[in-house]
Amino acid sequence: MDSIISDQLILAIKDQFQLNWNGVHGVSHWARVCENGLQLAEATGANKKVVKLFALFHDSQRLNESWDPDHGPRGARFAELLRGKLFDLPNDEFDLLFTACSLHTQANTHIDRTVQTCFDADRLDLGRVGKILDPKFLCTEAARDPKTIEWANQRSINGFVPDNILGHANFL
Ligand SMILES: [Fe+2]
Ligand SMILES: [Fe+2]
């Protein structure tokens, strides 16, 4: 898929992941979030490196599959810990990644289009846990497009595993 996400980075995240790697907050969800975000980025102009790393880190520190309101800030700090070791980003891009991970469960939207795109990429995959997507909780026009919602929702409900580096990590 790209050079920003290496197998070593995925394995470091998997090593400490507390939940089911193939569960509702596991790597197949991350793979769909990644594809959702990259698809949206074509319209929103979001930073694609940040979108990919958000997909990987945003739920990486979850401690349960239900109510865990601090998993976003923990995921952001985990990204900070691995930065410079297993991936790298300039300060301005890292700030966007940190913000998107930190706030993804706490903020409805954000002023920055990359952060908005990250939020939407995650929310477009809510069908897998039986939630009906309400467009008013989506930040970008691209995500609110009924065709986009239908596309992402069907993949989410069906547990579709994308053909990308995170989809392949399903079998790691
Ligand atoms: Fe999350
Ligand atoms: Fe998520």
PDB file of C-alpha atoms and ligand atoms in Angstrom:
ATOM      1  CA  MET A   1       0.000   0.000   0.000  1.00  0.00           C
ATOM      2  CA  ASP A   2       2.742   2.451   0.918  1.00  0.00           C
ATOM      3  CA  SER A   3       5.939   2.966   2.830  1.00  0.00           C
ATOM      4  CA  ILE A   4       4.582   4.720   5.943  1.00  0.00           C
ATOM      5  CA  ILE A   5       3.104   1.507   7.386  1.00  0.00           C
ATOM      6  CA  SER A   6       5.646  -1.292   7.689  1.00  0.00           C
ATOM      7  CA  ASP A   7       5.097  -4.866   8.860  1.00  0.00           C
ATOM      8  CA  GLN A   8       7.298  -4.039  11.877  1.00  0.00           C
ATOM      9  CA  LEU A   9       4.989  -1.189  12.845  1.00  0.00           C
ATOM     10  CA  ILE A  10       1.915  -3.397  12.556  1.00  0.00           C
ATOM     11  CA  LEU A  11       3.586  -6.139  14.612  1.00  0.00           C
ATOM     12  CA  ALA A  12       4.570  -3.656  17.356  1.00  0.00           C
ATOM     13  CA  ILE A  13       0.953  -2.575  17.585  1.00  0.00           C
ATOM     14  CA  LYS A  14      -0.355  -6.121  17.503  1.00  0.00           C
ATOM     15  CA  ASP A  15       2.061  -7.173  20.280  1.00  0.00           C
ATOM     16  CA  GLN A  16       0.463  -4.822  22.777  1.00  0.00           C
ATOM     17  CA  PHE A  17      -3.149  -4.956  21.486  1.00  0.00           C
ATOM     18  CA  GLN A  18      -5.429  -6.085  24.328  1.00  0.00           C
ATOM     19  CA  LEU A  19      -8.455  -7.173  22.290  1.00  0.00           C
ATOM     20  CA  ASN A  20      -9.289  -9.688  19.580  1.00  0.00           C
ATOM     21  CA  TRP A  21      -7.108  -8.854  16.572  1.00  0.00           C
ATOM     22  CA  ASN A  22     -10.005  -9.910  14.332  1.00  0.00           C
ATOM     23  CA  GLY A  23     -12.719  -8.354  16.494  1.00  0.00           C
ATOM     24  CA  VAL A  24     -14.964  -5.344  15.851  1.00  0.00           C
ATOM     25  CA  HIS A  25     -12.203  -2.908  16.837  1.00  0.00           C
ATOM     26  CA  GLY A  26      -9.402  -4.961  15.296  1.00  0.00           C
ATOM     27  CA  VAL A  27      -7.363  -4.869  12.144  1.00  0.00           C
ATOM     28  CA  SER A  28     -10.171  -5.486   9.602  1.00  0.00           C
ATOM     29  CA  HIS A  29     -11.945  -2.391  10.962  1.00  0.00           C
ATOM     30  CA  TRP A  30      -8.664  -0.466  10.668  1.00  0.00           C
ATOM     31  CA  ALA A  31      -8.257  -1.679   7.074  1.00  0.00           C
ATOM     32  CA  ARG A  32     -11.744  -0.389   6.157  1.00  0.00           C
ATOM     33  CA  VAL A  33     -11.130   2.905   7.973  1.00  0.00           C
ATOM     34  CA  CYS A  34      -7.961   3.245   5.911  1.00  0.00           C
ATOM     35  CA  GLU A  35      -9.806   2.693   2.626  1.00  0.00           C
ATOM     36  CA  ASN A  36     -12.705   4.900   3.648  1.00  0.00           C
ATOM     37  CA  GLY A  37     -10.258   7.679   4.503  1.00  0.00           C
ATOM     38  CA  LEU A  38      -8.252   7.350   1.297  1.00  0.00           C
ATOM     39  CA  GLN A  39     -11.454   7.403  -0.739  1.00  0.00           C
ATOM     40  CA  LEU A  40     -12.645  10.547   1.068  1.00  0.00           C
ATOM     41  CA  ALA A  41      -9.219  12.153   0.720  1.00  0.00           C
ATOM     42  CA  GLU A  42      -9.665  12.307  -3.060  1.00  0.00           C
ATOM     43  CA  ALA A  43     -12.446  14.832  -2.452  1.00  0.00           C
ATOM     44  CA  THR A  44     -11.378  16.457   0.821  1.00  0.00           C
ATOM     45  CA  GLY A  45      -7.661  16.822   0.087  1.00  0.00           C
ATOM     46  CA  ALA A  46      -6.798  15.186   3.416  1.00  0.00           C
ATOM     47  CA  ASN A  47      -3.210  14.198   4.147  1.00  0.00           C
ATOM     48  CA  LYS A  48      -3.080  10.516   3.162  1.00  0.00           C
ATOM     49  CA  LYS A  49      -0.161   9.584   5.409  1.00  0.00           C
ATOM     50  CA  VAL A  50      -2.079  10.890   8.411  1.00  0.00           C
ATOM     51  CA  VAL A  51      -5.243   9.059   7.307  1.00  0.00           C
ATOM     52  CA  LYS A  52      -3.349   5.751   7.079  1.00  0.00           C
ATOM     53  CA  LEU A  53      -1.649   6.169  10.444  1.00  0.00           C
ATOM     54  CA  PHE A  54      -4.934   7.214  12.042  1.00  0.00           C
ATOM     55  CA  ALA A  55      -6.508   3.968  10.802  1.00  0.00           C
ATOM     56  CA  LEU A  56      -3.706   2.031  12.473  1.00  0.00           C
ATOM     57  CA  PHE A  57      -3.471   3.883  15.786  1.00  0.00           C
ATOM     58  CA  HIS A  58      -6.943   5.223  16.617  1.00  0.00           C
ATOM     59  CA  ASP A  59      -8.275   2.060  18.307  1.00  0.00           C
ATOM     60  CA  SER A  60      -4.905   0.461  19.060  1.00  0.00           C
ATOM     61  CA  GLN A  61      -5.153   1.194  22.793  1.00  0.00           C
ATOM     62  CA  ARG A  62      -8.715   0.086  23.413  1.00  0.00           C
ATOM     63  CA  LEU A  63      -9.132  -1.951  26.569  1.00  0.00           C
ATOM     64  CA  ASN A  64     -12.630  -3.234  25.844  1.00  0.00           C
ATOM     65  CA  GLU A  65     -15.094  -3.461  22.964  1.00  0.00           C
ATOM     66  CA  SER A  66     -17.659  -1.121  24.531  1.00  0.00           C
ATOM     67  CA  TRP A  67     -17.214   1.972  26.743  1.00  0.00           C
ATOM     68  CA  ASP A  68     -13.600   3.130  26.809  1.00  0.00           C
ATOM     69  CA  PRO A  69     -13.650   6.919  26.467  1.00  0.00           C
ATOM     70  CA  ASP A  70      -9.897   7.413  26.930  1.00  0.00           C
ATOM     71  CA  HIS A  71      -8.739   5.061  24.197  1.00  0.00           C
ATOM     72  CA  GLY A  72      -8.332   7.943  21.739  1.00  0.00           C
ATOM     73  CA  PRO A  73      -5.845   9.925  23.851  1.00  0.00           C
ATOM     74  CA  ARG A  74      -4.015   6.683  24.694  1.00  0.00           C
ATOM     75  CA  GLY A  75      -3.769   5.837  20.983  1.00  0.00           C
ATOM     76  CA  ALA A  76      -2.363   9.306  20.290  1.00  0.00           C
ATOM     77  CA  ARG A  77       0.287   8.908  22.993  1.00  0.00           C
ATOM     78  CA  PHE A  78       1.172   5.457  21.672  1.00  0.00           C
ATOM     79  CA  ALA A  79       1.746   7.005  18.228  1.00  0.00           C
ATOM     80  CA  GLU A  80       4.015   9.551  19.922  1.00  0.00           C
ATOM     81  CA  LEU A  81       5.965   6.721  21.535  1.00  0.00           C
ATOM     82  CA  LEU A  82       6.572   4.918  18.230  1.00  0.00           C
ATOM     83  CA  ARG A  83       7.279   8.068  16.201  1.00  0.00           C
ATOM     84  CA  GLY A  84      10.911   8.229  15.133  1.00  0.00           C
ATOM     85  CA  LYS A  85      11.299   4.516  15.824  1.00  0.00           C
ATOM     86  CA  LEU A  86       8.857   2.712  13.564  1.00  0.00           C
ATOM     87  CA  PHE A  87       7.481   5.582  11.474  1.00  0.00           C
ATOM     88  CA  ASP A  88       8.138   9.260  11.057  1.00  0.00           C
ATOM     89  CA  LEU A  89       6.185  12.392  10.257  1.00  0.00           C
ATOM     90  CA  PRO A  90       7.059  16.100  10.275  1.00  0.00           C
ATOM     91  CA  ASN A  91       5.682  18.045  13.253  1.00  0.00           C
ATOM     92  CA  ASP A  92       2.707  19.594  11.462  1.00  0.00           C
ATOM     93  CA  GLU A  93       1.514  16.236  10.124  1.00  0.00           C
ATOM     94  CA  PHE A  94       2.121  14.491  13.436  1.00  0.00           C
ATOM     95  CA  ASP A  95       0.037  17.150  15.186  1.00  0.00           C
ATOM     96  CA  LEU A  96      -2.889  16.245  12.911  1.00  0.00           C
ATOM     97  CA  LEU A  97      -2.479  12.527  13.649  1.00  0.00           C
ATOM     98  CA  PHE A  98      -2.273  13.197  17.387  1.00  0.00           C
ATOM     99  CA  THR A  99      -5.370  15.409  17.300  1.00  0.00           C
ATOM    100  CA  ALA A 100      -7.424  13.000  15.184  1.00  0.00           C
ATOM    101  CA  CYS A 101      -6.616  10.010  17.432  1.00  0.00           C
ATOM    102  CA  SER A 102      -7.142  11.984  20.654  1.00  0.00           C
ATOM    103  CA  LEU A 103     -10.478  13.466  19.702  1.00  0.00           C
ATOM    104  CA  HIS A 104     -12.095  10.793  17.523  1.00  0.00           C
ATOM    105  CA  THR A 105     -14.562   9.739  20.211  1.00  0.00           C
ATOM    106  CA  GLN A 106     -14.945  13.124  21.886  1.00  0.00           C
ATOM    107  CA  ALA A 107     -15.455  15.708  19.159  1.00  0.00           C
ATOM    108  CA  ASN A 108     -18.210  15.940  16.576  1.00  0.00           C
ATOM    109  CA  THR A 109     -15.979  17.721  14.138  1.00  0.00           C
ATOM    110  CA  HIS A 110     -12.792  19.801  13.829  1.00  0.00           C
ATOM    111  CA  ILE A 111     -11.598  22.759  11.815  1.00  0.00           C
ATOM    112  CA  ASP A 112      -8.958  20.778   9.885  1.00  0.00           C
ATOM    113  CA  ARG A 113     -10.004  18.748   6.824  1.00  0.00           C
ATOM    114  CA  THR A 114      -7.569  15.911   7.527  1.00  0.00           C
ATOM    115  CA  VAL A 115      -8.928  15.495  11.048  1.00  0.00           C
ATOM    116  CA  GLN A 116     -12.489  15.663   9.676  1.00  0.00           C
ATOM    117  CA  THR A 117     -11.640  12.981   7.120  1.00  0.00           C
ATOM    118  CA  CYS A 118     -10.203  10.711   9.826  1.00  0.00           C
ATOM    119  CA  PHE A 119     -13.355  11.082  11.941  1.00  0.00           C
ATOM    120  CA  ASP A 120     -15.580  10.281   8.958  1.00  0.00           C
ATOM    121  CA  ALA A 121     -13.468   7.319   7.849  1.00  0.00           C
ATOM    122  CA  ASP A 122     -14.057   5.739  11.266  1.00  0.00           C
ATOM    123  CA  ARG A 123     -17.751   6.653  11.485  1.00  0.00           C
ATOM    124  CA  LEU A 124     -18.478   5.255   8.018  1.00  0.00           C
ATOM    125  CA  ASP A 125     -17.584   1.834   9.465  1.00  0.00           C
ATOM    126  CA  LEU A 126     -20.214   1.860  12.233  1.00  0.00           C
ATOM    127  CA  GLY A 127     -22.538  -0.554  10.425  1.00  0.00           C
ATOM    128  CA  ARG A 128     -20.491  -3.496  11.742  1.00  0.00           C
ATOM    129  CA  VAL A 129     -21.758  -2.868  15.283  1.00  0.00           C
ATOM    130  CA  GLY A 130     -25.368  -2.440  14.161  1.00  0.00           C
ATOM    131  CA  LYS A 131     -25.406   1.356  14.194  1.00  0.00           C
ATOM    132  CA  ILE A 132     -27.297   3.234  11.515  1.00  0.00           C
ATOM    133  CA  LEU A 133     -25.215   6.046  10.109  1.00  0.00           C
ATOM    134  CA  ASP A 134     -26.722   9.458  10.672  1.00  0.00           C
ATOM    135  CA  PRO A 135     -25.224  11.924   8.169  1.00  0.00           C
ATOM    136  CA  LYS A 136     -25.434  14.699  10.742  1.00  0.00           C
ATOM    137  CA  PHE A 137     -22.557  13.038  12.600  1.00  0.00           C
ATOM    138  CA  LEU A 138     -20.354  13.130   9.506  1.00  0.00           C
ATOM    139  CA  CYS A 139     -18.018  16.096   9.018  1.00  0.00           C
ATOM    140  CA  THR A 140     -17.404  16.192   5.267  1.00  0.00           C
ATOM    141  CA  GLU A 141     -19.681  16.545   2.280  1.00  0.00           C
ATOM    142  CA  ALA A 142     -17.846  13.635   0.650  1.00  0.00           C
ATOM    143  CA  ALA A 143     -18.818  11.310   3.507  1.00  0.00           C
ATOM    144  CA  ARG A 144     -22.413  12.541   3.610  1.00  0.00           C
ATOM    145  CA  ASP A 145     -22.925  11.550  -0.032  1.00  0.00           C
ATOM    146  CA  PRO A 146     -25.568   8.776   0.121  1.00  0.00           C
ATOM    147  CA  LYS A 147     -23.545   6.680  -2.337  1.00  0.00           C
ATOM    148  CA  THR A 148     -20.499   6.837  -0.059  1.00  0.00           C
ATOM    149  CA  ILE A 149     -22.567   5.907   2.990  1.00  0.00           C
ATOM    150  CA  GLU A 150     -24.129   2.951   1.168  1.00  0.00           C
ATOM    151  CA  TRP A 151     -20.747   1.761  -0.163  1.00  0.00           C
ATOM    152  CA  ALA A 152     -19.037   1.921   3.238  1.00  0.00           C
ATOM    153  CA  ASN A 153     -22.022   0.589   5.150  1.00  0.00           C
ATOM    154  CA  GLN A 154     -22.362  -2.558   3.042  1.00  0.00           C
ATOM    155  CA  ARG A 155     -18.663  -3.320   3.444  1.00  0.00           C
ATOM    156  CA  SER A 156     -18.901  -2.740   7.179  1.00  0.00           C
ATOM    157  CA  ILE A 157     -21.956  -4.946   7.667  1.00  0.00           C
ATOM    158  CA  ASN A 158     -20.440  -7.717   5.543  1.00  0.00           C
ATOM    159  CA  GLY A 159     -17.064  -7.585   7.324  1.00  0.00           C
ATOM    160  CA  PHE A 160     -15.292  -6.893   4.042  1.00  0.00           C
ATOM    161  CA  VAL A 161     -11.503  -7.180   4.341  1.00  0.00           C
ATOM    162  CA  PRO A 162      -9.784  -4.725   1.974  1.00  0.00           C
ATOM    163  CA  ASP A 163      -6.797  -5.683  -0.119  1.00  0.00           C
ATOM    164  CA  ASN A 164      -4.314  -3.398   1.631  1.00  0.00           C
ATOM    165  CA  ILE A 165      -1.492  -3.792   4.146  1.00  0.00           C
ATOM    166  CA  LEU A 166      -3.897  -3.718   7.096  1.00  0.00           C
ATOM    167  CA  GLY A 167      -6.295  -6.160   5.426  1.00  0.00           C
ATOM    168  CA  HIS A 168      -3.377  -8.523   4.882  1.00  0.00           C
ATOM    169  CA  ALA A 169      -2.424  -8.139   8.548  1.00  0.00           C
ATOM    170  CA  ASN A 170      -5.622 -10.012   9.357  1.00  0.00           C
ATOM    171  CA  PHE A 171      -3.497 -13.156   9.111  1.00  0.00           C
ATOM    172  CA  LEU A 172      -0.454 -11.950  11.049  1.00  0.00           C
TER     173      LEU A 172
HETATM  174 FE    FE B   1     -12.257   4.446  18.574  1.00  0.00          FE
HETATM  175 FE    FE B   2     -12.566   2.868  15.110  1.00  0.00          FE
END
